Amino acid sequence: MTSLDDIFSALADPTRRSILTMLLEDDMAVTDVAEPFEMSLAAISKHLTILTKAGLISQEKRGRVKWCKLEPNAMKDASVWMQAFGQFEPVNLEAFEKFLETELGDDHAS
């Protein structure tokens, strides 16, 4: 099982996020994944290894070609963790200040 640390570490890199976005469309051969990036195939392979270790993608060999596939449930734990922080509304300080003035009255005004 991968940890949240592995997932967030993998997602921290813009190249890896771009790769995940590309894989949203369909499975891709490693050479096709590498094509839009101005880096070596070895560098792309390192990114793919990190994504694989984090459980975000899987790789399999089909014939002589290595294919990458997005693992859609891989971000579930990270998503659940992040959603916990979305339950709070942002604080409107002006509205809070007016509420305090109304509740406390003028005797607490400076």
Backbone as JSON Lines, residues from 0, in Angstrom:
{"i":0,"aa":"M","n":[0.84,-1.19,0.0],"ca":[0.0,0.0,0.0],"c":[0.88,1.24,0.0]}
{"i":1,"aa":"T","n":[0.52,2.21,-0.81],"ca":[1.31,3.44,-0.87],"c":[0.81,4.43,0.17]}
{"i":2,"aa":"S","n":[1.68,5.33,0.55],"ca":[1.32,6.32,1.56],"c":[0.92,7.63,0.91]}
{"i":3,"aa":"L","n":[0.26,8.46,1.69],"ca":[-0.09,9.8,1.21],"c":[1.18,10.57,0.85]}
{"i":4,"aa":"D","n":[2.25,10.34,1.6],"ca":[3.51,11.02,1.31],"c":[4.0,10.69,-0.1]}
{"i":5,"aa":"D","n":[3.91,9.41,-0.47],"ca":[4.33,9.0,-1.81],"c":[3.47,9.66,-2.88]}
{"i":6,"aa":"I","n":[2.17,9.7,-2.64],"ca":[1.25,10.29,-3.62],"c":[1.51,11.78,-3.78]}
{"i":7,"aa":"F","n":[1.57,12.5,-2.66],"ca":[1.78,13.95,-2.75],"c":[3.17,14.29,-3.29]}
{"i":8,"aa":"S","n":[4.16,13.48,-2.97],"ca":[5.5,13.69,-3.51],"c":[5.49,13.52,-5.02]}
{"i":9,"aa":"A","n":[4.78,12.49,-5.5],"ca":[4.68,12.26,-6.95],"c":[3.93,13.41,-7.62]}
{"i":10,"aa":"L","n":[2.9,13.91,-6.97],"ca":[2.09,14.99,-7.56],"c":[2.77,16.36,-7.5]}
{"i":11,"aa":"A","n":[3.84,16.46,-6.72],"ca":[4.51,17.74,-6.54],"c":[5.24,18.22,-7.8]}
{"i":12,"aa":"D","n":[5.52,17.3,-8.7],"ca":[6.28,17.65,-9.9],"c":[5.35,17.94,-11.08]}
{"i":13,"aa":"P","n":[5.53,19.09,-11.75],"ca":[4.65,19.44,-12.86],"c":[4.71,18.47,-14.04]}
{"i":14,"aa":"T","n":[5.87,17.88,-14.29],"ca":[5.98,16.9,-15.38],"c":[5.12,15.68,-15.08]}
{"i":15,"aa":"R","n":[5.17,15.22,-13.84],"ca":[4.37,14.05,-13.47],"c":[2.88,14.36,-13.52]}
{"i":16,"aa":"R","n":[2.49,15.57,-13.11],"ca":[1.07,15.95,-13.21],"c":[0.64,15.99,-14.67]}
{"i":17,"aa":"S","n":[1.51,16.46,-15.56],"ca":[1.2,16.49,-16.99],"c":[1.03,15.07,-17.54]}
{"i":18,"aa":"I","n":[1.89,14.17,-17.09],"ca":[1.78,12.78,-17.53],"c":[0.44,12.19,-17.09]}
{"i":19,"aa":"L","n":[0.05,12.44,-15.86],"ca":[-1.24,11.93,-15.37],"c":[-2.4,12.48,-16.2]}
{"i":20,"aa":"T","n":[-2.31,13.77,-16.54],"ca":[-3.35,14.39,-17.37],"c":[-3.43,13.72,-18.74]}
{"i":21,"aa":"M","n":[-2.28,13.42,-19.32],"ca":[-2.24,12.74,-20.62],"c":[-2.88,11.36,-20.52]}
{"i":22,"aa":"L","n":[-2.64,10.67,-19.41],"ca":[-3.16,9.31,-19.26],"c":[-4.65,9.28,-18.92]}
{"i":23,"aa":"L","n":[-5.23,10.44,-18.64],"ca":[-6.68,10.5,-18.44],"c":[-7.42,10.07,-19.7]}
{"i":24,"aa":"E","n":[-6.84,10.37,-20.86],"ca":[-7.47,10.07,-22.14],"c":[-7.46,8.57,-22.44]}
{"i":25,"aa":"D","n":[-6.3,7.94,-22.28],"ca":[-6.17,6.53,-22.64],"c":[-4.79,6.02,-22.21]}
{"i":26,"aa":"D","n":[-4.62,4.71,-22.22],"ca":[-3.3,4.12,-21.99],"c":[-2.35,4.62,-23.08]}
{"i":27,"aa":"M","n":[-1.08,4.75,-22.72],"ca":[-0.1,5.24,-23.69],"c":[1.19,4.46,-23.59]}
{"i":28,"aa":"A","n":[1.85,4.29,-24.72],"ca":[3.19,3.71,-24.74],"c":[4.16,4.72,-24.12]}
{"i":29,"aa":"V","n":[5.2,4.22,-23.48],"ca":[6.18,5.1,-22.84],"c":[6.75,6.1,-23.84]}
{"i":30,"aa":"T","n":[7.02,5.67,-25.05],"ca":[7.58,6.59,-26.06],"c":[6.59,7.71,-26.4]}
{"i":31,"aa":"D","n":[5.29,7.4,-26.4],"ca":[4.28,8.42,-26.65],"c":[4.17,9.4,-25.48]}
{"i":32,"aa":"V","n":[4.32,8.87,-24.27],"ca":[4.3,9.73,-23.08],"c":[5.47,10.71,-23.15]}
{"i":33,"aa":"A","n":[6.63,10.23,-23.58],"ca":[7.85,11.04,-23.61],"c":[7.82,12.12,-24.7]}
{"i":34,"aa":"E","n":[7.08,11.89,-25.77],"ca":[7.13,12.75,-26.95],"c":[6.97,14.25,-26.69]}
{"i":35,"aa":"P","n":[5.98,14.7,-25.91],"ca":[5.82,16.15,-25.76],"c":[6.84,16.83,-24.84]}
{"i":36,"aa":"F","n":[7.65,16.06,-24.15],"ca":[8.6,16.64,-23.19],"c":[9.99,16.75,-23.79]}
{"i":37,"aa":"E","n":[10.66,17.82,-23.44],"ca":[12.03,18.04,-23.92],"c":[13.01,17.46,-22.9]}
{"i":38,"aa":"M","n":[12.96,16.14,-22.76],"ca":[13.9,15.45,-21.87],"c":[14.13,14.05,-22.41]}
{"i":39,"aa":"S","n":[15.14,13.41,-21.9],"ca":[15.51,12.08,-22.4],"c":[14.47,11.04,-21.98]}
{"i":40,"aa":"L","n":[14.49,9.93,-22.69],"ca":[13.61,8.82,-22.35],"c":[13.94,8.3,-20.95]}
{"i":41,"aa":"A","n":[15.21,8.34,-20.58],"ca":[15.63,7.91,-19.24],"c":[15.01,8.8,-18.16]}
{"i":42,"aa":"A","n":[14.96,10.1,-18.41],"ca":[14.36,11.04,-17.45],"c":[12.85,10.78,-17.32]}
{"i":43,"aa":"I","n":[12.2,10.54,-18.44],"ca":[10.76,10.22,-18.41],"c":[10.55,8.92,-17.65]}
{"i":44,"aa":"S","n":[11.41,7.94,-17.88],"ca":[11.3,6.66,-17.17],"c":[11.4,6.84,-15.66]}
{"i":45,"aa":"K","n":[12.25,7.76,-15.22],"ca":[12.35,8.04,-13.78],"c":[11.04,8.59,-13.25]}
{"i":46,"aa":"H","n":[10.44,9.52,-14.0],"ca":[9.14,10.08,-13.6],"c":[8.08,8.97,-13.54]}
{"i":47,"aa":"L","n":[8.08,8.1,-14.54],"ca":[7.11,7.01,-14.58],"c":[7.31,6.03,-13.42]}
{"i":48,"aa":"T","n":[8.56,5.8,-13.05],"ca":[8.85,4.93,-11.91],"c":[8.29,5.52,-10.62]}
{"i":49,"aa":"I","n":[8.45,6.81,-10.43],"ca":[7.92,7.48,-9.24],"c":[6.39,7.39,-9.21]}
{"i":50,"aa":"L","n":[5.75,7.63,-10.37],"ca":[4.29,7.53,-10.45],"c":[3.82,6.1,-10.17]}
{"i":51,"aa":"T","n":[4.59,5.12,-10.66],"ca":[4.25,3.71,-10.44],"c":[4.4,3.34,-8.97]}
{"i":52,"aa":"K","n":[5.5,3.75,-8.35],"ca":[5.72,3.45,-6.92],"c":[4.66,4.09,-6.04]}
{"i":53,"aa":"A","n":[4.14,5.24,-6.47],"ca":[3.08,5.91,-5.71],"c":[1.71,5.27,-5.98]}
{"i":54,"aa":"G","n":[1.68,4.33,-6.94],"ca":[0.43,3.66,-7.25],"c":[-0.5,4.44,-8.16]}
{"i":55,"aa":"L","n":[-0.01,5.56,-8.7],"ca":[-0.85,6.42,-9.54],"c":[-1.01,5.88,-10.95]}
{"i":56,"aa":"I","n":[-0.01,5.12,-11.41],"ca":[-0.1,4.48,-12.73],"c":[0.4,3.05,-12.59]}
{"i":57,"aa":"S","n":[0.1,2.26,-13.59],"ca":[0.7,0.93,-13.7],"c":[1.37,0.85,-15.06]}
{"i":58,"aa":"Q","n":[2.36,-0.01,-15.16],"ca":[3.06,-0.21,-16.43],"c":[3.05,-1.69,-16.76]}
{"i":59,"aa":"E","n":[2.83,-2.0,-18.02],"ca":[2.9,-3.39,-18.45],"c":[3.51,-3.47,-19.83]}
{"i":60,"aa":"K","n":[4.18,-4.57,-20.05],"ca":[4.8,-4.78,-21.35],"c":[3.83,-5.54,-22.25]}
{"i":61,"aa":"R","n":[3.56,-4.98,-23.41],"ca":[2.73,-5.64,-24.42],"c":[3.61,-5.82,-25.64]}
{"i":62,"aa":"G","n":[4.07,-7.04,-25.82],"ca":[5.03,-7.28,-26.89],"c":[6.35,-6.63,-26.51]}
{"i":63,"aa":"R","n":[6.85,-5.77,-27.38],"ca":[8.11,-5.07,-27.11],"c":[7.89,-3.68,-26.56]}
{"i":64,"aa":"V","n":[6.62,-3.3,-26.39],"ca":[6.3,-1.93,-25.98],"c":[5.8,-1.91,-24.53]}
{"i":65,"aa":"K","n":[6.33,-0.97,-23.76],"ca":[5.87,-0.79,-22.39],"c":[4.76,0.26,-22.38]}
{"i":66,"aa":"W","n":[3.61,-0.08,-21.78],"ca":[2.45,0.79,-21.74],"c":[2.2,1.31,-20.33]}
{"i":67,"aa":"C","n":[1.67,2.51,-20.26],"ca":[1.33,3.14,-18.98],"c":[-0.18,3.3,-18.91]}
{"i":68,"aa":"K","n":[-0.71,3.03,-17.73],"ca":[-2.15,3.13,-17.52],"c":[-2.41,3.87,-16.21]}
{"i":69,"aa":"L","n":[-3.32,4.81,-16.25],"ca":[-3.72,5.54,-15.04],"c":[-4.48,4.6,-14.12]}
{"i":70,"aa":"E","n":[-4.18,4.67,-12.85],"ca":[-4.91,3.89,-11.84],"c":[-5.88,4.84,-11.15]}
{"i":71,"aa":"P","n":[-7.14,4.84,-11.58],"ca":[-8.1,5.86,-11.14],"c":[-8.38,5.88,-9.64]}
{"i":72,"aa":"N","n":[-8.29,4.75,-8.97],"ca":[-8.58,4.73,-7.53],"c":[-7.38,5.11,-6.67]}
{"i":73,"aa":"A","n":[-6.24,5.32,-7.3],"ca":[-5.01,5.57,-6.56],"c":[-5.05,6.85,-5.73]}
{"i":74,"aa":"M","n":[-5.76,7.84,-6.19],"ca":[-5.8,9.12,-5.48],"c":[-6.95,9.2,-4.49]}
{"i":75,"aa":"K","n":[-7.67,8.1,-4.31],"ca":[-8.83,8.12,-3.43],"c":[-8.47,8.58,-2.01]}
{"i":76,"aa":"D","n":[-7.45,7.97,-1.4],"ca":[-7.06,8.34,-0.04],"c":[-6.64,9.8,0.05]}
{"i":77,"aa":"A","n":[-5.89,10.26,-0.96],"ca":[-5.46,11.67,-0.96],"c":[-6.67,12.59,-1.12]}
{"i":78,"aa":"S","n":[-7.6,12.2,-1.96],"ca":[-8.8,13.01,-2.18],"c":[-9.64,13.09,-0.91]}
{"i":79,"aa":"V","n":[-9.81,11.97,-0.24],"ca":[-10.58,11.95,1.01],"c":[-9.89,12.84,2.04]}
{"i":80,"aa":"W","n":[-8.57,12.76,2.12],"ca":[-7.83,13.58,3.08],"c":[-8.01,15.07,2.78]}
{"i":81,"aa":"M","n":[-7.92,15.44,1.49],"ca":[-8.05,16.85,1.12],"c":[-9.47,17.36,1.32]}
{"i":82,"aa":"Q","n":[-10.47,16.52,1.07],"ca":[-11.86,16.94,1.23],"c":[-12.18,17.31,2.67]}
{"i":83,"aa":"A","n":[-11.48,16.71,3.61],"ca":[-11.71,17.04,5.01],"c":[-11.45,18.52,5.28]}
{"i":84,"aa":"F","n":[-10.57,19.12,4.5],"ca":[-10.26,20.54,4.69],"c":[-11.23,21.44,3.95]}
{"i":85,"aa":"G","n":[-12.05,20.88,3.09],"ca":[-13.0,21.67,2.34],"c":[-14.33,21.86,3.05]}
{"i":86,"aa":"Q","n":[-14.47,21.3,4.24],"ca":[-15.75,21.38,4.94],"c":[-15.97,22.72,5.62]}
{"i":87,"aa":"F","n":[-14.94,23.52,5.73],"ca":[-15.06,24.79,6.41],"c":[-15.21,25.93,5.41]}
{"i":88,"aa":"E","n":[-16.13,26.83,5.69],"ca":[-16.29,28.0,4.84],"c":[-15.2,29.01,5.21]}
{"i":89,"aa":"P","n":[-14.72,29.78,4.23],"ca":[-13.75,30.82,4.57],"c":[-14.4,31.84,5.51]}
{"i":90,"aa":"V","n":[-13.6,32.34,6.41],"ca":[-14.12,33.3,7.38],"c":[-14.21,34.68,6.73]}
{"i":91,"aa":"N","n":[-15.39,35.27,6.82],"ca":[-15.6,36.65,6.36],"c":[-15.38,37.55,7.57]}
{"i":92,"aa":"L","n":[-14.21,38.18,7.63],"ca":[-13.85,38.95,8.82],"c":[-14.76,40.16,9.04]}
{"i":93,"aa":"E","n":[-15.18,40.79,7.96],"ca":[-16.09,41.95,8.11],"c":[-17.41,41.52,8.72]}
{"i":94,"aa":"A","n":[-17.98,40.44,8.25],"ca":[-19.24,39.95,8.79],"c":[-19.07,39.53,10.25]}
{"i":95,"aa":"F","n":[-17.94,38.91,10.58],"ca":[-17.68,38.5,11.95],"c":[-17.56,39.72,12.87]}
{"i":96,"aa":"E","n":[-16.89,40.75,12.38],"ca":[-16.74,41.99,13.15],"c":[-18.1,42.63,13.41]}
{"i":97,"aa":"K","n":[-18.97,42.69,12.39],"ca":[-20.32,43.24,12.57],"c":[-21.13,42.41,13.55]}
{"i":98,"aa":"F","n":[-20.99,41.09,13.48],"ca":[-21.68,40.2,14.41],"c":[-21.24,40.51,15.84]}
{"i":99,"aa":"L","n":[-19.92,40.67,16.05],"ca":[-19.43,40.97,17.39],"c":[-19.95,42.31,17.89]}
{"i":100,"aa":"E","n":[-19.98,43.32,17.02],"ca":[-20.49,44.63,17.4],"c":[-21.95,44.53,17.83]}
{"i":101,"aa":"T","n":[-22.74,43.76,17.09],"ca":[-24.16,43.6,17.4],"c":[-24.33,42.85,18.72]}
{"i":102,"aa":"E","n":[-23.59,41.78,18.9],"ca":[-23.72,40.95,20.1],"c":[-23.18,41.63,21.34]}
{"i":103,"aa":"L","n":[-22.06,42.33,21.21],"ca":[-21.42,42.92,22.39],"c":[-21.92,44.33,22.67]}
{"i":104,"aa":"G","n":[-22.5,44.97,21.7],"ca":[-23.0,46.32,21.89],"c":[-21.89,47.34,21.93]}
{"i":105,"aa":"D","n":[-22.26,48.6,22.15],"ca":[-21.31,49.7,22.15],"c":[-20.44,49.76,23.39]}
{"i":106,"aa":"D","n":[-20.83,49.1,24.48],"ca":[-20.03,49.2,25.7],"c":[-18.67,48.55,25.59]}
{"i":107,"aa":"H","n":[-18.45,47.71,24.56],"ca":[-17.13,47.13,24.33],"c":[-16.37,47.81,23.22]}
{"i":108,"aa":"A","n":[-16.95,48.84,22.63],"ca":[-16.28,49.54,21.53],"c":[-15.13,50.34,22.07]}
{"i":109,"aa":"S","n":[-14.1,50.53,21.27],"ca":[-12.93,51.28,21.73],"c":[-13.07,52.73,21.43]}
